[in-house]
PDB file of C-alpha atoms and ligand atoms in Angstrom:
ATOM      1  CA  UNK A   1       0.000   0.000   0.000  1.00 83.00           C
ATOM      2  CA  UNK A   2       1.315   3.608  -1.093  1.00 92.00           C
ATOM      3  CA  UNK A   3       2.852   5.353   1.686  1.00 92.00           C
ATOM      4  CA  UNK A   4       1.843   9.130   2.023  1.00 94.00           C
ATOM      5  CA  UNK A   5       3.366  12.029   4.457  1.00 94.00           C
ATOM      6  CA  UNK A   6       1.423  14.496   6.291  1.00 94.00           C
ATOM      7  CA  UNK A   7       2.685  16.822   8.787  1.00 94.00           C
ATOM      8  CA  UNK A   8       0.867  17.397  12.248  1.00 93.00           C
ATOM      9  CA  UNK A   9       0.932  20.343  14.694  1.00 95.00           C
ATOM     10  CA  UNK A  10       0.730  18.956  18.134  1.00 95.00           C
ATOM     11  CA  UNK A  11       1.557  21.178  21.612  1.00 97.00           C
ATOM     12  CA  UNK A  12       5.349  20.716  22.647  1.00 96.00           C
ATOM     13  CA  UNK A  13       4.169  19.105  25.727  1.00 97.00           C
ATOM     14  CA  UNK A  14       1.987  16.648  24.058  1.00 97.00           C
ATOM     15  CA  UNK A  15       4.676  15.994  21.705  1.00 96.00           C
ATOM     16  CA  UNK A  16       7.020  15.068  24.452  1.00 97.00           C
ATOM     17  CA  UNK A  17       4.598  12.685  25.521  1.00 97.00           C
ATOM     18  CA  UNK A  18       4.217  11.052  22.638  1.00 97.00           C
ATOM     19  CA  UNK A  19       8.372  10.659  22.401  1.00 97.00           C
ATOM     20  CA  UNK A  20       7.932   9.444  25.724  1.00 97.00           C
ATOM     21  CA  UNK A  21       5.864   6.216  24.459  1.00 96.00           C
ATOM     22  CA  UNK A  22       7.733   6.079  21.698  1.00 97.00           C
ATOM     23  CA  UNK A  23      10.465   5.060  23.754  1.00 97.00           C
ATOM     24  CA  UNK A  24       8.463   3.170  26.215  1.00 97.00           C
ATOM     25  CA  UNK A  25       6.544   1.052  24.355  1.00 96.00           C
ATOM     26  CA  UNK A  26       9.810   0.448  21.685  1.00 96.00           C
ATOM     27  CA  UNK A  27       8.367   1.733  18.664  1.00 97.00           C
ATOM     28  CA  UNK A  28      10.975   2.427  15.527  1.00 97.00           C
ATOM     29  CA  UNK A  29       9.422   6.212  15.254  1.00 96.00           C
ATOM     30  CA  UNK A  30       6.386   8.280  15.715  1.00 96.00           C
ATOM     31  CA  UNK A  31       5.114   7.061  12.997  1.00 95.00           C
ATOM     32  CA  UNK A  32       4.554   4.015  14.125  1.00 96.00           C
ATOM     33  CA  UNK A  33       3.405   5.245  17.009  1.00 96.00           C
ATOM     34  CA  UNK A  34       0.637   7.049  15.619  1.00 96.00           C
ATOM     35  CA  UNK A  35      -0.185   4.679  13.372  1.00 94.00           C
ATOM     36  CA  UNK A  36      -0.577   2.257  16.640  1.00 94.00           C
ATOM     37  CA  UNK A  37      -2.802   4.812  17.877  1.00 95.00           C
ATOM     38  CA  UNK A  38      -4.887   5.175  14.885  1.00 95.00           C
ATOM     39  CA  UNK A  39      -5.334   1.627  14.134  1.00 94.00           C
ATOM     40  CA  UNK A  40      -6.826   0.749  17.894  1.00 94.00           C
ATOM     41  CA  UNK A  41      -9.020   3.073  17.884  1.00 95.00           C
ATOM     42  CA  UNK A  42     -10.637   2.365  15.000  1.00 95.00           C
ATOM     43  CA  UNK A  43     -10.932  -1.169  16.091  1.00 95.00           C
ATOM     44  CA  UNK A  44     -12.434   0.173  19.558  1.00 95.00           C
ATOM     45  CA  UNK A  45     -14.971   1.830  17.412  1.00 95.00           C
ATOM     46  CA  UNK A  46     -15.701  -0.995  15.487  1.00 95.00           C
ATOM     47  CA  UNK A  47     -16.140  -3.084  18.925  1.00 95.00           C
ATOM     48  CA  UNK A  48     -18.303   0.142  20.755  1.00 95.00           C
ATOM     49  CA  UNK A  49     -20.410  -0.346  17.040  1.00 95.00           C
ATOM     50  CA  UNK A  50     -21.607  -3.932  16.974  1.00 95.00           C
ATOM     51  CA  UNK A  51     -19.597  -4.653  13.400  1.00 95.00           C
ATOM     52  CA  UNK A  52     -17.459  -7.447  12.705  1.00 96.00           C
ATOM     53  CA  UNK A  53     -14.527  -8.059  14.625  1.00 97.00           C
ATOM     54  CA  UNK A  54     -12.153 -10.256  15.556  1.00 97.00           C
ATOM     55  CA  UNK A  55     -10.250 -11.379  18.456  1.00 97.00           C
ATOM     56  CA  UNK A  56      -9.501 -14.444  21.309  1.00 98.00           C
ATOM     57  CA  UNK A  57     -11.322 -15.272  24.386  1.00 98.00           C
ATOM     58  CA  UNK A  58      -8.654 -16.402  26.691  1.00 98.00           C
ATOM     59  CA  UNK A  59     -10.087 -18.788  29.646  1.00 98.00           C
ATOM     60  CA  UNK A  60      -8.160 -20.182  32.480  1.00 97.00           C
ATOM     61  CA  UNK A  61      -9.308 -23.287  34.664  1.00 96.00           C
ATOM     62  CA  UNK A  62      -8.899 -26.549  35.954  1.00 93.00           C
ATOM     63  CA  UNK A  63      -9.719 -29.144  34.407  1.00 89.00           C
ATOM     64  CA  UNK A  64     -10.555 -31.521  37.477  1.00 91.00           C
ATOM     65  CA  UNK A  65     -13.859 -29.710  38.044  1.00 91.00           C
ATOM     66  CA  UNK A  66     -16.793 -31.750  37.101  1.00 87.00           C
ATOM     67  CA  UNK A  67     -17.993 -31.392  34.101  1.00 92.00           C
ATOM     68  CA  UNK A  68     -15.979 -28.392  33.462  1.00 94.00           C
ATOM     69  CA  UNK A  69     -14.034 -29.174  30.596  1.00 93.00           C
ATOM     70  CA  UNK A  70     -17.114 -30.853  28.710  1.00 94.00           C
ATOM     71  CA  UNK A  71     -19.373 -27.423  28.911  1.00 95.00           C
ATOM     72  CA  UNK A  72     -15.963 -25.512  27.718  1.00 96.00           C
ATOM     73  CA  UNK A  73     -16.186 -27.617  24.494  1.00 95.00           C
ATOM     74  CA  UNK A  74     -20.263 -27.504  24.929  1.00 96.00           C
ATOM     75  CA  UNK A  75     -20.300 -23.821  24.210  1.00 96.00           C
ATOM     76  CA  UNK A  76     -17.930 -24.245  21.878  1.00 97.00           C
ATOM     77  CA  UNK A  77     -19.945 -26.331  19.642  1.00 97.00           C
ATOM     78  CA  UNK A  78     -22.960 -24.091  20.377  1.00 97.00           C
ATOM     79  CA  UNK A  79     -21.202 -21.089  18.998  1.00 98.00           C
ATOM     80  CA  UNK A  80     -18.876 -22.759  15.828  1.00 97.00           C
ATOM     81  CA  UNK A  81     -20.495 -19.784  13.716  1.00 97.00           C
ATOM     82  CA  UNK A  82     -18.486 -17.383  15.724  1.00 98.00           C
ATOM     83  CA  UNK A  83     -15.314 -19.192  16.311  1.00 98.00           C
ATOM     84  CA  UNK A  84     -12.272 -20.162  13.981  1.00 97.00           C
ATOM     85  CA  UNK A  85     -10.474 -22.282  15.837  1.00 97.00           C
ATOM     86  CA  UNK A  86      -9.734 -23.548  19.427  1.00 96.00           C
ATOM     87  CA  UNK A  87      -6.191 -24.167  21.319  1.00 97.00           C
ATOM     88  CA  UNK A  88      -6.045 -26.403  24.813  1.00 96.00           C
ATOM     89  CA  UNK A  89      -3.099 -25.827  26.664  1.00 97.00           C
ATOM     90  CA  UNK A  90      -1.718 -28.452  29.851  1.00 96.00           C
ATOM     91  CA  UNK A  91      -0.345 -25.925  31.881  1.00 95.00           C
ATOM     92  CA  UNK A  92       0.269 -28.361  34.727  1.00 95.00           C
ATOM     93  CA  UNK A  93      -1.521 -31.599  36.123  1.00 94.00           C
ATOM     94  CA  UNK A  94      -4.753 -28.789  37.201  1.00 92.00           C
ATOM     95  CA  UNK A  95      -4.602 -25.729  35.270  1.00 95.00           C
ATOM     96  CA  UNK A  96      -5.018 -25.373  31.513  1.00 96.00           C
ATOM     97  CA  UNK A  97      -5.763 -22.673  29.334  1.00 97.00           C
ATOM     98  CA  UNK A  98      -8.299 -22.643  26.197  1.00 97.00           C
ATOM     99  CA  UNK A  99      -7.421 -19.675  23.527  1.00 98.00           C
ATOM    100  CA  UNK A 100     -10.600 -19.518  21.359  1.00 98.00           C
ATOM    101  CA  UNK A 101     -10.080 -17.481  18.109  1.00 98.00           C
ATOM    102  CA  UNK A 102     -13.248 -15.495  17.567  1.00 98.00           C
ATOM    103  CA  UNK A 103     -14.578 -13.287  14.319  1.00 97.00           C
ATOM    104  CA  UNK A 104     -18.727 -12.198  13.999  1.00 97.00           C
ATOM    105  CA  UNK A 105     -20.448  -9.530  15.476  1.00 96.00           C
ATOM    106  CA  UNK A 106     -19.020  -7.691  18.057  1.00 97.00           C
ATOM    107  CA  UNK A 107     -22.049  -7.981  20.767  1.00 97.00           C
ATOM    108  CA  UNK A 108     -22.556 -11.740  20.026  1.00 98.00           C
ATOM    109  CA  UNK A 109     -18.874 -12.385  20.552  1.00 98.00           C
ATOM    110  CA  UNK A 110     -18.930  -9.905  23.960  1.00 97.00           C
ATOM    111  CA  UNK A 111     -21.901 -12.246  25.208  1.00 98.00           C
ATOM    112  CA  UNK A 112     -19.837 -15.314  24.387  1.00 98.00           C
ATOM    113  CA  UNK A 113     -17.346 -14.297  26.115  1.00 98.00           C
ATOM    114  CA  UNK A 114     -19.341 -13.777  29.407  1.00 98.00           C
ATOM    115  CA  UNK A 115     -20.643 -17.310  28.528  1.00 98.00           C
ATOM    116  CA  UNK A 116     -17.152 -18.574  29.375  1.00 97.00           C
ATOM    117  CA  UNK A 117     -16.291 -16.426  31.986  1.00 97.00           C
ATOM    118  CA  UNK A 118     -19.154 -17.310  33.858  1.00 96.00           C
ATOM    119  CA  UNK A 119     -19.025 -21.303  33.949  1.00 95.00           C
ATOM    120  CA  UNK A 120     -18.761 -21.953  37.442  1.00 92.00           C
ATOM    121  CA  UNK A 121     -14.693 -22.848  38.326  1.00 91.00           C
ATOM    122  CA  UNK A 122     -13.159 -20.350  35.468  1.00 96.00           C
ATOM    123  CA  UNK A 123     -10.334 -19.161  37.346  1.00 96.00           C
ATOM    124  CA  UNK A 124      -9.839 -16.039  34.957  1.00 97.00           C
ATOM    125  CA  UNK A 125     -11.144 -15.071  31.455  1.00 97.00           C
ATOM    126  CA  UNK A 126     -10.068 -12.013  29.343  1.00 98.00           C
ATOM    127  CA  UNK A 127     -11.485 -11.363  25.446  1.00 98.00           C
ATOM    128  CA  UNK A 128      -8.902  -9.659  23.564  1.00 97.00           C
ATOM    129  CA  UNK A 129     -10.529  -7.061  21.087  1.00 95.00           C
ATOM    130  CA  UNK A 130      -8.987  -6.996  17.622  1.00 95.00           C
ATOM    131  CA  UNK A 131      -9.963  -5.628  14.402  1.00 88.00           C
ATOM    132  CA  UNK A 132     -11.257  -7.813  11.251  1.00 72.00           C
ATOM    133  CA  UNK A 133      -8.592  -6.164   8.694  1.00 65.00           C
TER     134      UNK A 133
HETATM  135 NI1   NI B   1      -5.642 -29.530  29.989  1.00 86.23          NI
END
């Protein structure tokens, strides 16, 4: 994709900032950095808008909890129109952790999320909010 240069006016103190994170968070240039900034916020307005998204429900639990393990993958075959594709991880001879690729609607996938989260012995869930391009 063609590159193109604009220039921006921005306060010396918010520009000092921004070289601040720049540093922090190890981008090559503000350029990158703005183009981070850009980029998530139009996929937190795509996410606040109900469009299509994509992006991972992360759950953590253990998997010696009756029945547990069989409503993880119950949901999971409830919902195969919103996910891509599903990773189990043996973290140790409890714990393991299920990362469940996600792309549909942004309020459907927000609900299935909560589904996980709330079976009864998830230790922790988190959905991480990407874009769909
Ligand atoms: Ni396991």
């Amino acid at each position: 994709m063609a590159i193109k240069r604009f220039g921006v006016s921005l306060e010396s103190d918010l520009l000092d900032e921004l070289d601040e994170m720049v540093n922090q968070k190890r981008f090559t240039n503000r350029s990158q950095a703005i183009r981070f900034l850009i980029k998530k916020n139009l996929v937190e307005e795509k996410w606040d808008n109900d469009m299509e998204v994509t992006g991972a429900i992360v759950i953590n639990y253990d998997h010696h909890i009756a029945e547990l393990h069989a409503k993880v993958n119950r949901l999971q075959h409830e919902y195969h129109c919103l996910i891509l594709s599903g990773q189990h991880i043996h973290i140790d001879d409890h714990s393991c952790i299920e990362v469940i690729a996600v792309k549909g609607n942004a309020g459907k996938i927000i609900k299935l999320s909560n589904k996980f989260k709330a079976l009864k012995g998830i230790k922790h869930g988190e959905l991480v909010m990407s874009g769909s391009n």
